[in-house]
Amino acid sequence: PADKARAEIARVNRNRIAHYEYYTGEKWGDPHRYDLMLNTGSLDLQTACDLVAEYYQKVCQHSKESL
C-alpha cells in the first residue's frame, strides 16, 4: 500500500507540473516566480513567521501607497 501511495503522489505531482508549465509557459520551481523564499531549514518557526509578517506589511503598505 505505501508503494502505491508513493506512486500515486508522484503521478499527481507530474500532472501538476505539466499543467502549470503548459498553461503558464514557465518552468515549475523557478525561484524567479516567487515573491518570497525562506530557507526554513536554517530558521526557527518564530523567525520565519516574523519575516513573513514583515514582508507582508511592507508589500501591503507599498500597494496602498501606489493606489
Coordinates of N, CA and C in Angstrom, one line a residue:
P1 N 0.8 -1.2 0.0 CA 0.0 0.0 0.0 C 0.8 1.3 0.0
A2 N 1.9 1.3 0.8 CA 2.8 2.5 0.8 C 3.4 2.8 -0.5
D3 N 3.8 1.7 -1.3 CA 4.4 1.9 -2.6 C 3.4 2.5 -3.6
K4 N 2.1 2.0 -3.5 CA 1.1 2.5 -4.3 C 0.8 4.0 -4.0
A5 N 0.8 4.3 -2.8 CA 0.6 5.7 -2.4 C 1.7 6.6 -2.9
R6 N 2.9 6.2 -2.8 CA 4.1 7.0 -3.3 C 3.9 7.1 -4.8
A7 N 3.6 6.1 -5.5 CA 3.4 6.1 -6.9 C 2.3 7.1 -7.3
E8 N 1.2 7.1 -6.6 CA 0.1 8.0 -6.9 C 0.5 9.4 -6.7
I9 N 1.2 9.7 -5.6 CA 1.7 11.0 -5.3 C 2.6 11.5 -6.4
A10 N 3.5 10.7 -6.8 CA 4.4 11.0 -7.9 C 3.7 11.3 -9.2
R11 N 2.7 10.5 -9.5 CA 1.8 10.7 -10.7 C 1.1 12.1 -10.6
V12 N 0.5 12.4 -9.5 CA -0.2 13.6 -9.3 C 0.7 14.8 -9.4
N13 N 1.9 14.7 -8.8 CA 2.9 15.8 -8.9 C 3.3 16.0 -10.4
R14 N 3.6 15.0 -11.1 CA 3.9 15.1 -12.5 C 2.8 15.8 -13.3
N15 N 1.6 15.5 -13.0 CA 0.5 16.1 -13.7 C 0.4 17.6 -13.3
R16 N 0.6 17.9 -12.1 CA 0.6 19.3 -11.6 C 1.6 20.1 -12.3
I17 N 2.8 19.6 -12.4 CA 3.9 20.3 -13.1 C 3.6 20.5 -14.5
A18 N 3.1 19.4 -15.2 CA 2.8 19.6 -16.6 C 1.7 20.6 -16.8
H19 N 0.7 20.6 -16.0 CA -0.4 21.6 -16.1 C 0.1 23.0 -15.9
Y20 N 0.9 23.2 -14.9 CA 1.5 24.5 -14.6 C 2.3 25.0 -15.8
E21 N 3.2 24.2 -16.3 CA 4.1 24.6 -17.3 C 3.4 24.8 -18.7
Y22 N 2.4 24.0 -18.9 CA 1.6 24.2 -20.1 C 0.8 25.5 -20.1
Y23 N 0.2 25.8 -19.0 CA -0.7 27.0 -19.0 C 0.0 28.3 -18.7
T24 N 1.2 28.2 -18.1 CA 1.9 29.4 -17.8 C 3.1 29.7 -18.7
G25 N 3.6 28.6 -19.3 CA 4.8 28.8 -20.1 C 6.0 29.0 -19.3
E26 N 5.9 28.7 -18.0 CA 7.0 28.9 -17.1 C 7.5 27.6 -16.6
K27 N 8.7 27.5 -16.1 CA 9.3 26.3 -15.5 C 8.9 26.2 -14.1
W28 N 8.4 25.0 -13.7 CA 8.0 24.7 -12.4 C 9.2 24.8 -11.4
G29 N 9.0 25.5 -10.3 CA 10.0 25.6 -9.3 C 11.0 26.7 -9.6
D30 N 10.9 27.5 -10.6 CA 11.8 28.6 -10.9 C 11.7 29.6 -9.8
P31 N 12.8 29.9 -9.1 CA 12.7 30.8 -8.0 C 12.3 32.2 -8.4
H32 N 12.5 32.6 -9.6 CA 12.1 33.9 -10.1 C 10.6 34.1 -10.1
R33 N 9.8 33.0 -9.9 CA 8.4 33.1 -10.0 C 7.8 33.3 -8.6
Y34 N 8.6 33.4 -7.5 CA 8.2 33.6 -6.2 C 8.5 35.0 -5.7
D35 N 7.6 35.5 -4.9 CA 7.8 36.8 -4.2 C 8.7 36.7 -3.0
L36 N 8.7 35.6 -2.3 CA 9.5 35.4 -1.1 C 9.8 34.0 -1.0
M37 N 11.1 33.7 -0.7 CA 11.5 32.3 -0.4 C 12.3 32.4 0.9
L38 N 12.0 31.4 1.8 CA 12.7 31.3 3.1 C 13.3 29.9 3.2
N39 N 14.5 29.8 3.6 CA 15.1 28.5 3.9 C 14.8 28.1 5.4
T40 N 13.7 27.4 5.5 CA 13.2 27.1 6.8 C 14.1 26.0 7.5
G41 N 15.0 25.5 6.8 CA 16.0 24.6 7.4 C 17.0 25.3 8.3
S42 N 17.1 26.6 8.1 CA 18.0 27.4 8.9 C 17.3 28.5 9.8
L43 N 16.0 28.4 9.8 CA 15.2 29.4 10.6 C 14.3 28.7 11.6
D44 N 14.2 29.2 12.8 CA 13.2 28.7 13.7 C 11.8 29.2 13.3
L45 N 10.8 28.6 13.8 CA 9.4 28.9 13.3 C 9.1 30.4 13.6
Q46 N 9.4 30.9 14.8 CA 9.1 32.3 15.1 C 9.8 33.3 14.2
T47 N 11.1 33.0 13.8 CA 11.8 33.9 12.9 C 11.2 33.9 11.5
A48 N 10.8 32.7 11.1 CA 10.2 32.6 9.8 C 8.8 33.3 9.8
C49 N 8.1 33.2 10.8 CA 6.8 33.9 10.9 C 7.0 35.4 10.9
D50 N 8.0 35.9 11.7 CA 8.3 37.3 11.8 C 8.7 37.8 10.4
L51 N 9.5 37.1 9.7 CA 10.0 37.5 8.3 C 8.8 37.6 7.4
V52 N 7.9 36.6 7.4 CA 6.7 36.7 6.5 C 5.8 37.8 6.9
A53 N 5.6 38.1 8.1 CA 4.8 39.2 8.6 C 5.4 40.5 8.2
E54 N 6.7 40.7 8.3 CA 7.3 41.9 7.9 C 7.2 42.2 6.4
Y55 N 7.5 41.1 5.7 CA 7.4 41.2 4.2 C 5.9 41.6 3.8
Y56 N 5.0 40.9 4.4 CA 3.6 41.2 4.1 C 3.2 42.6 4.4
Q57 N 3.6 43.1 5.5 CA 3.3 44.5 5.9 C 3.9 45.5 4.9
K58 N 5.2 45.2 4.5 CA 5.8 46.1 3.5 C 5.1 46.1 2.2
V59 N 4.8 44.9 1.7 CA 4.1 44.8 0.4 C 2.7 45.4 0.5
C60 N 2.0 45.2 1.5 CA 0.6 45.8 1.6 C 0.8 47.4 1.7
Q61 N 1.7 47.8 2.5 CA 1.9 49.3 2.6 C 2.3 49.9 1.3
H62 N 3.2 49.2 0.6 CA 3.6 49.7 -0.8 C 2.4 49.7 -1.7
S63 N 1.6 48.7 -1.7 CA 0.4 48.6 -2.5 C -0.6 49.7 -2.3
K64 N -0.8 50.0 -1.0 CA -1.7 51.1 -0.6 C -1.2 52.5 -1.1
E65 N 0.1 52.7 -1.0 CA 0.7 53.9 -1.4 C 0.7 54.1 -2.9
S66 N 0.7 53.1 -3.6 CA 0.7 53.2 -5.1 C -0.7 53.3 -5.7
L67 N -1.8 53.3 -4.8 CA -3.1 53.4 -5.3 C -3.5 54.8 -5.6

